[in-house]
Coordinates of C-alpha atoms and ligand atoms in Angstrom, one line a residue:
M1 CA 12.2 23.7 -7.9
K2 CA 8.7 22.2 -7.6
T3 CA 8.1 19.2 -5.3
L4 CA 5.1 16.9 -5.7
E5 CA 3.5 14.1 -3.8
V6 CA 3.3 11.3 -6.3
N7 CA 0.8 8.5 -5.6
F8 CA 2.2 5.2 -6.8
D9 CA -0.8 2.9 -7.1
G10 CA -0.4 -0.8 -7.4
L11 CA -1.8 -2.3 -10.6
V12 CA -3.9 -5.3 -9.6
G13 CA -2.4 -8.5 -10.8
P14 CA -4.1 -11.1 -13.0
T15 CA -4.4 -13.6 -10.1
H16 CA -6.5 -11.4 -7.8
N17 CA -8.5 -13.8 -5.6
Y18 CA -10.0 -14.2 -2.2
A19 CA -8.1 -16.8 -0.2
G20 CA -8.7 -15.7 3.4
L21 CA -5.0 -15.4 4.0
S22 CA -4.9 -12.6 6.6
L23 CA -6.0 -13.5 10.1
G24 CA -6.8 -10.1 11.8
N25 CA -8.1 -8.6 8.6
V26 CA -11.9 -8.9 8.9
A27 CA -12.7 -8.6 5.2
S28 CA -10.1 -11.1 4.0
L29 CA -11.5 -13.8 6.3
A30 CA -15.1 -12.9 5.6
N31 CA -14.7 -13.2 1.8
M32 CA -12.6 -16.3 1.8
A33 CA -13.3 -18.6 -1.2
S34 CA -15.8 -16.3 -2.9
P35 CA -15.2 -15.8 -6.6
A36 CA -13.1 -12.7 -7.5
H37 CA -13.1 -10.6 -10.6
P38 CA -9.5 -9.7 -11.6
R39 CA -10.5 -7.6 -14.7
K40 CA -13.0 -5.6 -12.7
A41 CA -10.5 -5.2 -9.8
A42 CA -7.7 -3.9 -12.1
L43 CA -10.1 -1.5 -13.9
Q44 CA -11.5 -0.1 -10.6
G45 CA -7.9 0.6 -9.5
L46 CA -7.1 2.3 -12.9
Q47 CA -10.2 4.4 -12.7
K48 CA -9.1 5.8 -9.3
M49 CA -5.6 6.6 -10.7
R50 CA -7.1 8.2 -13.8
L51 CA -9.6 10.4 -11.9
L52 CA -7.0 11.5 -9.3
R53 CA -4.7 12.6 -12.1
R54 CA -7.6 14.5 -13.7
M55 CA -8.1 16.3 -10.3
G56 CA -4.6 17.5 -10.6
Y57 CA -2.6 15.1 -8.4
A58 CA 0.6 13.4 -9.7
Q59 CA -0.1 9.8 -10.2
A60 CA 2.1 6.8 -11.0
V61 CA 1.8 3.1 -11.2
L62 CA 3.7 0.1 -9.8
P63 CA 3.6 -3.2 -11.6
P64 CA 2.2 -6.5 -10.1
L65 CA 4.7 -9.2 -9.1
E66 CA 5.0 -12.5 -10.9
R67 CA 2.3 -14.8 -9.6
P68 CA 1.9 -17.7 -9.2
A69 CA 5.5 -17.5 -7.9
V70 CA 6.9 -20.7 -9.3
S71 CA 10.4 -19.8 -8.0
W72 CA 9.0 -19.7 -4.4
L73 CA 7.2 -23.0 -5.0
R74 CA 10.5 -24.6 -6.1
H75 CA 12.2 -23.0 -3.1
F76 CA 9.7 -24.8 -0.9
G77 CA 10.6 -28.1 -2.5
F78 CA 7.9 -28.6 -5.2
S79 CA 10.3 -29.7 -8.0
G80 CA 9.1 -30.5 -11.5
A81 CA 10.3 -30.8 -15.0
T82 CA 8.2 -27.9 -16.1
D83 CA 6.7 -24.9 -14.2
A84 CA 3.2 -26.4 -15.0
A85 CA 4.3 -29.6 -13.2
V86 CA 5.4 -27.5 -10.2
I87 CA 1.9 -25.9 -9.9
T88 CA 0.2 -29.3 -10.3
R89 CA 2.3 -30.8 -7.6
A90 CA 1.8 -27.9 -5.2
A91 CA -2.0 -28.0 -5.8
R92 CA -2.1 -31.7 -4.9
E93 CA 0.3 -31.7 -1.9
A94 CA -0.1 -28.3 -0.3
P95 CA -2.9 -26.2 -1.7
S96 CA -2.5 -23.6 1.0
I97 CA 1.1 -22.9 -0.2
L98 CA 0.0 -22.6 -3.8
V99 CA -2.6 -20.1 -2.7
A100 CA -0.1 -18.0 -0.9
A101 CA 2.2 -18.1 -3.9
S102 CA -0.6 -16.9 -6.1
S103 CA -1.9 -13.9 -4.2
A104 CA -2.0 -10.6 -6.0
S105 CA -1.4 -8.9 -2.6
A106 CA 1.4 -6.7 -4.0
M107 CA -1.5 -4.4 -5.3
W108 CA -1.6 -2.8 -1.8
T109 CA 1.5 -0.7 -2.4
A110 CA 1.1 1.2 0.9
N111 CA 2.8 -2.0 2.2
A112 CA 5.5 -2.0 -0.5
A113 CA 8.0 0.3 1.3
T114 CA 8.6 3.2 3.6
V115 CA 9.9 6.3 1.9
T116 CA 11.9 9.3 3.2
P117 CA 12.0 12.2 0.8
S118 CA 15.3 13.8 0.0
A119 CA 14.4 17.0 2.0
D120 CA 14.4 14.9 5.2
S121 CA 17.4 12.6 5.0
A122 CA 20.9 13.2 6.2
D123 CA 22.6 12.7 2.8
G124 CA 20.0 14.6 0.7
R125 CA 18.9 11.4 -1.2
L126 CA 15.5 9.9 -1.2
H127 CA 15.5 6.6 0.9
L128 CA 13.3 3.6 0.4
T129 CA 13.1 0.4 2.5
P130 CA 10.9 -2.3 1.0
A131 CA 8.7 -3.8 3.7
N132 CA 9.7 -7.3 4.8
L133 CA 6.0 -8.1 5.5
A134 CA 7.3 -10.9 7.8
A135 CA 3.9 -11.6 9.5
K136 CA 2.2 -13.4 6.6
L137 CA 3.7 -15.9 4.2
H138 CA 1.9 -14.6 1.1
R139 CA 3.2 -11.1 1.9
A140 CA 6.7 -12.0 3.1
I141 CA 7.4 -13.5 -0.3
E142 CA 6.8 -10.1 -1.9
A143 CA 9.7 -8.3 -0.4
E144 CA 12.6 -9.6 -2.6
E145 CA 10.7 -8.9 -5.8
T146 CA 9.4 -5.5 -4.6
D147 CA 13.0 -4.6 -3.9
A148 CA 13.9 -5.5 -7.5
V149 CA 11.0 -3.4 -8.8
L150 CA 12.0 -0.3 -6.7
R151 CA 15.6 -0.7 -7.8
R152 CA 14.5 -0.5 -11.5
I153 CA 12.4 2.6 -10.9
F154 CA 14.6 4.4 -8.4
A155 CA 17.7 3.5 -10.2
D156 CA 19.8 6.6 -10.0
P157 CA 22.2 6.1 -7.0
A158 CA 23.0 9.8 -6.9
R159 CA 19.4 10.6 -6.0
F160 CA 17.9 7.4 -4.6
A161 CA 19.0 4.9 -2.0
V162 CA 17.1 1.6 -2.0
H163 CA 17.9 -0.3 1.2
P164 CA 17.3 -4.1 1.4
P165 CA 14.1 -5.2 3.4
L166 CA 14.8 -5.5 7.1
G167 CA 16.2 -8.9 8.1
G168 CA 15.5 -10.4 11.5
G169 CA 12.1 -12.1 11.0
I170 CA 9.0 -11.1 12.9
A171 CA 10.8 -9.2 15.6
M172 CA 11.6 -6.8 12.9
G173 CA 8.2 -7.1 11.3
D174 CA 7.7 -4.1 9.0
E175 CA 4.6 -3.4 6.9
G176 CA 5.8 -0.2 5.2
A177 CA 4.0 3.1 4.8
A178 CA 0.7 1.6 6.1
N179 CA 2.2 2.5 9.6
H180 CA 4.0 5.7 8.6
T181 CA 2.9 9.3 8.2
R182 CA 4.9 12.3 7.0
F183 CA 3.9 15.7 8.1
A184 CA 5.2 18.9 6.5
A185 CA 4.2 22.5 5.9
E186 CA 4.7 21.9 2.2
Y187 CA 5.8 18.8 0.4
G188 CA 9.2 20.3 -0.4
Q189 CA 9.9 21.5 3.1
R190 CA 11.6 19.4 5.8
G191 CA 9.1 17.0 7.3
F192 CA 8.3 15.1 10.5
H193 CA 7.8 11.4 10.6
L194 CA 5.3 9.5 12.7
F195 CA 5.9 5.7 12.9
V196 CA 3.1 3.6 14.5
Y197 CA 3.8 0.1 15.8
G198 CA 1.7 -2.7 17.2
R199 CA 4.1 -4.2 19.8
V200 CA 7.6 -4.0 21.2
A201 CA 9.3 -7.3 20.2
Q202 CA 12.2 -7.2 22.6
S203 CA 10.0 -6.4 25.6
P204 CA 7.5 -9.3 25.9
S205 CA 5.8 -7.7 28.9
S206 CA 4.8 -4.6 27.0
P207 CA 1.1 -4.2 25.9
A208 CA 0.2 -6.4 22.9
P209 CA -3.1 -7.7 21.3
G210 CA -4.4 -11.0 22.5
R211 CA -6.5 -12.2 19.6
F212 CA -4.8 -11.0 16.4
P213 CA -1.2 -10.5 15.5
A214 CA 0.6 -7.1 15.8
R215 CA 2.4 -7.0 12.5
Q216 CA 4.7 -4.0 13.0
T217 CA 7.3 -3.8 15.8
R218 CA 8.8 -0.7 17.3
E219 CA 12.2 -2.1 16.6
A220 CA 11.5 -2.1 12.9
C221 CA 10.2 1.5 13.0
E222 CA 13.4 2.6 14.7
A223 CA 15.6 0.7 12.3
I224 CA 14.1 2.4 9.3
A225 CA 14.3 5.9 10.8
R226 CA 18.0 5.2 11.6
R227 CA 18.9 3.8 8.1
H228 CA 17.1 6.7 6.3
G229 CA 19.1 9.2 8.3
I230 CA 16.1 11.1 9.8
P231 CA 17.2 13.4 12.6
P232 CA 15.8 12.1 15.9
A233 CA 14.1 15.4 16.6
R234 CA 11.9 14.8 13.5
V235 CA 10.6 11.4 14.4
A236 CA 7.9 10.2 16.8
F237 CA 6.8 6.6 17.6
L238 CA 3.3 5.8 18.8
Q239 CA 1.8 2.5 19.7
Q240 CA -1.5 1.3 18.4
D241 CA -4.1 0.5 21.1
P242 CA -3.9 -3.3 21.2
A243 CA -7.7 -3.3 21.6
V244 CA -8.2 -1.9 18.1
I245 CA -5.8 -4.5 16.5
D246 CA -8.0 -7.1 18.1
A247 CA -11.0 -5.4 16.5
G248 CA -9.5 -5.7 13.0
V249 CA -7.2 -2.8 12.7
F250 CA -4.2 -4.7 11.3
H251 CA -2.4 -1.6 10.1
N252 CA -2.5 2.0 11.4
D253 CA -3.9 3.2 8.1
V254 CA -7.2 1.4 9.0
I255 CA -7.7 3.9 11.9
A256 CA -5.7 7.1 11.0
V257 CA -4.5 9.0 8.0
G258 CA -2.4 12.1 7.8
D259 CA -0.8 14.4 5.2
L260 CA 1.0 17.7 5.3
D261 CA -0.4 19.5 8.4
T262 CA -3.5 17.4 8.9
L263 CA -4.3 14.2 10.9
L264 CA -7.6 12.4 10.8
Y265 CA -7.8 9.7 13.4
H266 CA -10.1 7.7 15.6
E267 CA -10.2 8.5 19.3
Q268 CA -9.2 5.0 20.1
A269 CA -6.3 4.6 17.6
F270 CA -3.4 5.1 19.9
L271 CA -2.2 3.9 23.3
G272 CA -2.2 6.9 25.5
G273 CA -5.3 8.4 23.9
R274 CA -5.8 12.1 23.6
A275 CA -2.7 13.0 25.7
A276 CA -0.5 11.1 23.3
V277 CA -2.0 12.9 20.3
E278 CA -1.7 16.3 22.0
T279 CA 2.0 15.7 22.7
L280 CA 2.5 14.6 19.1
S281 CA 0.7 17.6 17.9
E282 CA 3.0 20.0 19.8
T283 CA 6.1 18.2 18.6
V284 CA 5.0 18.1 15.0
G285 CA 3.8 21.7 15.1
S286 CA 7.1 23.1 16.3
A287 CA 9.1 20.9 13.9
I288 CA 7.2 21.9 10.8
G289 CA 6.5 25.5 11.9
R290 CA 2.8 25.3 11.7
P291 CA 0.1 23.8 14.1
L292 CA -1.2 20.4 13.3
R293 CA -4.9 20.3 12.3
L294 CA -6.4 17.5 14.2
M295 CA -9.6 15.9 13.1
E296 CA -10.7 13.4 15.8
V297 CA -13.5 11.0 15.2
A298 CA -15.1 10.2 18.6
A299 CA -16.0 6.6 19.4
A300 CA -19.5 7.8 20.3
E301 CA -20.0 9.0 16.7
V302 CA -18.3 6.2 14.8
S303 CA -17.4 2.9 16.5
V304 CA -14.2 1.1 15.7
A305 CA -16.3 -1.7 14.2
D306 CA -18.0 0.8 11.8
A307 CA -14.6 2.3 11.0
V308 CA -13.3 -1.1 10.0
K309 CA -16.4 -1.9 8.0
A310 CA -16.5 1.3 6.1
Y311 CA -12.7 1.9 5.9
L312 CA -13.2 5.6 6.6
F313 CA -9.5 6.1 7.7
N314 CA -8.2 4.2 4.7
S315 CA -9.3 7.2 2.6
Q316 CA -6.6 9.2 0.8
L317 CA -6.2 12.6 2.4
L318 CA -5.2 15.2 -0.2
P319 CA -4.8 18.9 -0.3
H320 CA -7.9 20.7 -1.6
P321 CA -7.2 23.7 -3.9
D322 CA -8.8 26.1 -1.4
G323 CA -6.4 25.2 1.4
G324 CA -8.6 22.6 3.1
V325 CA -8.4 18.9 2.5
R326 CA -10.2 16.4 0.3
L327 CA -10.9 12.7 1.1
I328 CA -10.9 9.9 -1.5
A329 CA -13.1 7.4 0.3
P330 CA -14.5 4.0 -0.5
E331 CA -18.2 3.7 -1.4
E332 CA -18.7 1.7 1.8
C333 CA -18.4 5.0 3.8
R334 CA -21.5 6.3 2.1
E335 CA -23.3 3.0 3.0
T336 CA -22.4 3.0 6.7
P337 CA -24.8 5.4 8.4
S338 CA -22.6 6.5 11.3
V339 CA -19.7 7.2 8.9
A340 CA -21.8 8.9 6.3
A341 CA -23.3 11.2 9.0
W342 CA -19.9 12.1 10.4
L343 CA -18.6 13.0 6.9
D344 CA -21.7 15.1 6.1
R345 CA -21.3 17.0 9.4
A346 CA -17.6 17.5 8.9
V347 CA -18.0 18.9 5.3
A348 CA -20.8 21.2 6.4
D349 CA -18.8 22.6 9.4
S350 CA -16.6 25.4 8.1
A351 CA -14.4 25.1 11.2
V352 CA -13.3 21.6 10.0
A353 CA -10.7 21.5 7.2
L354 CA -12.6 18.8 5.3
R355 CA -14.0 20.4 2.1
E356 CA -15.1 17.5 0.0
V357 CA -15.4 13.7 -0.1
C358 CA -15.1 11.8 -3.4
Y359 CA -16.3 8.2 -3.3
F360 CA -14.8 5.4 -5.3
D361 CA -16.0 1.9 -6.0
L362 CA -13.0 -0.3 -5.1
R363 CA -15.1 -3.2 -3.9
E364 CA -12.9 -5.9 -5.4
S365 CA -9.9 -4.7 -3.4
M366 CA -12.1 -3.8 -0.3
R367 CA -13.3 -7.4 -0.1
N368 CA -9.7 -8.3 0.8
G369 CA -9.3 -5.4 3.2
G370 CA -7.6 -3.0 0.8
G371 CA -9.1 0.5 0.5
P372 CA -8.0 3.6 -1.4
A373 CA -5.0 4.3 0.9
C374 CA -3.8 0.7 0.8
L375 CA -3.6 0.9 -3.0
R376 CA -1.1 3.7 -3.0
Q377 CA 2.5 4.5 -1.9
R378 CA 3.2 8.1 -1.5
V379 CA 6.5 9.4 -2.8
V380 CA 7.4 13.0 -2.4
L381 CA 9.6 13.9 -5.4
R382 CA 11.2 17.0 -6.7
E383 CA 10.8 17.6 -10.5
D384 CA 14.3 16.6 -11.2
E385 CA 13.8 13.3 -9.3
I386 CA 10.6 12.7 -11.3
A387 CA 12.6 13.2 -14.5
A388 CA 15.2 10.7 -13.2
L389 CA 12.7 7.8 -12.7
G390 CA 14.0 4.7 -14.5
A391 CA 10.7 3.6 -16.2
R392 CA 7.5 4.9 -17.8
V393 CA 5.5 4.8 -14.6
L394 CA 4.1 8.3 -14.4
L395 CA 0.5 8.2 -15.4
D396 CA -0.9 10.3 -18.2
E397 CA -4.1 9.7 -20.3
A398 CA -2.2 7.7 -22.9
L399 CA -0.7 5.3 -20.4
A400 CA -4.0 5.0 -18.6
D401 CA -5.6 4.1 -22.0
E402 CA -2.9 1.6 -22.8
L403 CA -3.1 -0.1 -19.4
E404 CA -6.9 -0.3 -19.6
A405 CA -6.7 -2.0 -23.0
W406 CA -3.9 -4.3 -21.7
V407 CA -6.2 -5.4 -18.8
N408 CA -9.1 -6.0 -21.1
R409 CA -6.9 -8.1 -23.4
H410 CA -5.3 -10.3 -20.7
Y411 CA -7.4 -10.6 -17.5
R412 CA -10.0 -13.2 -16.7
E413 CA -13.4 -12.0 -15.7
T414 CA -13.7 -14.4 -12.8
L415 CA -11.3 -16.4 -10.7
T416 CA -12.0 -18.9 -7.9
A417 CA -9.6 -20.8 -5.6
A418 CA -9.9 -23.9 -7.8
D419 CA -8.6 -21.9 -10.8
L420 CA -5.3 -21.3 -9.1
A421 CA -4.4 -25.0 -9.8
D422 CA -4.8 -24.4 -13.6
P423 CA -1.4 -24.2 -15.2
Q424 CA -3.0 -22.1 -18.0
L425 CA -3.3 -19.2 -15.5
L426 CA 0.5 -19.2 -15.2
E427 CA 0.8 -18.9 -19.0
E428 CA -1.8 -16.2 -19.2
S429 CA -0.2 -14.2 -16.4
R430 CA 3.2 -14.4 -17.9
R431 CA 2.0 -13.3 -21.2
A432 CA 0.4 -10.3 -19.6
L433 CA 3.4 -9.4 -17.5
D434 CA 5.8 -9.8 -20.4
E435 CA 3.8 -7.3 -22.4
L436 CA 3.5 -5.0 -19.4
T437 CA 7.3 -4.6 -18.9
G438 CA 7.4 -3.4 -22.5
L439 CA 4.6 -0.9 -21.9
L440 CA 6.2 0.5 -18.7
R441 CA 9.8 0.2 -20.1
L442 CA 10.9 -1.9 -17.2
G443 CA 13.2 -4.2 -19.2
S444 CA 13.4 -7.9 -18.2
L445 CA 12.1 -7.5 -14.7
Y446 CA 10.5 -10.8 -13.9
G447 CA 12.2 -14.1 -13.2
F448 CA 10.6 -15.9 -16.1
Q449 CA 11.9 -13.2 -18.5
R450 CA 15.4 -13.6 -17.2
D451 CA 15.2 -17.4 -17.3
A452 CA 14.0 -17.2 -20.9
S453 CA 16.8 -14.9 -22.0
S454 CA 19.5 -17.0 -20.2
Q455 CA 18.2 -20.1 -22.0
S456 CA 18.2 -18.5 -25.4
E457 CA 21.8 -17.3 -24.7
S458 CA 23.0 -20.8 -23.8
Ligands
SUG1 O1 -2.1 -7.6 4.1 N1 -5.0 -8.4 2.4 C1 -4.0 -7.4 2.7 C2 -4.6 -6.1 2.8 C3 -3.5 -5.0 2.9 C4 -4.1 -3.7 3.2 N2 -3.1 -2.7 3.2 C5 -3.1 -1.6 4.1 N3 -4.0 -1.5 5.1 N4 -2.2 -0.7 3.9 C6 -3.3 -7.8 4.0 O2 -4.0 -8.2 5.0 C7 -5.8 -10.6 1.8 C8 -5.5 -11.7 0.8 C9 -6.5 -12.8 0.8 O3 -7.0 -13.2 1.8 O4 -6.6 -13.4 -0.3 C10 -4.7 -9.7 2.1 O5 -3.5 -10.0 1.9

């Protein structure tokens, strides 16, 4: 039976804005309070999905979460007779909490979960753990709702196991697939899992960044590998160099990307440097039965600062039909001279597996530190598992057209921080999401839909 890697991209939500919420994420801080363009953001994301599908890759979509999250505002004590009153009170008393409850950050679905395909787990089911995203308030409040979304889509318990997000707070800080890479000779064959962490929570003397937070802990990585039933011989754990976290590499996918038998990484990505990568390469090679193709980017050619600016490593690495690889890169790579020169050299060199680079304009997401790879969650699925998905999430031209028209009908052109206090935005977002659940056949997914149906029943 055929097995495919399906890219589940996040549909950008109607409240997309720049709030400067992510200390350690250079773009998020730099663009704080500048006006955002939700319609353009959603269309840029859809265009990427559409073109990847046309290139022959399996593409799916994950819905946005309900934002502003009135239920969270109520949870934090902002009571009110109506939801609009809750928003108004939060805007007056604690605007920073309203802003966190309004972020469209669920669009970066690389952070939605960590997935272990059925070929790799002890019980032969596909396992998913939604990320707890404990490091940041606006992201931590995603976990419960993402869990609900994944349970709708991966609903068949005979095939899929959706675990709850890890408890335990920041010591179990987990940012999902942004810090995880699966290697395999072919998608359907048994794989090898690389987990990358920023610090060891239970060992305070171990190396850690000094300036910015390390969001992912080793303990969280180990817990996920255990829960998903991955044999220990098929897992490796590497630590990020704390210096790169302090330079703005808040997730491993800002400094390395791997797929199948290929790893593209920056020389300074990992603690232990080249020796650590060589050991990894040997272990992976013998586990998947084929040597790992390493593409190292030297610091002398591309500095970490340029890598962070251009988001070279946040490209999607995909198989090219001729046996090499293709990169789906942000436009910013073409505009950063050191990165553009590296890519040109690599494509021209027949000894390097890189055959082609396709550039995409994802500027709206990039201005919050989200590149092509942040916007997608990779799920390796057999054909029967694809057929068992519990919603209309697999993208075809018809769904892409419908989603584009839906965005054009509902999304604002511009959104500023001040607009988040406008209760009208809540109404608009709910109207849009209500229609979306119909389009994607998700049923009554969102809290406001369930509240409305329980009111009409009583
Ligand atoms: O968690 N930005 C996200 C970007 C996530 C990128 N994902 C991966 N690298 N996989 C974050 O820092 C900024 C929101 C704001 O400032 O408004 C934000 O949340």
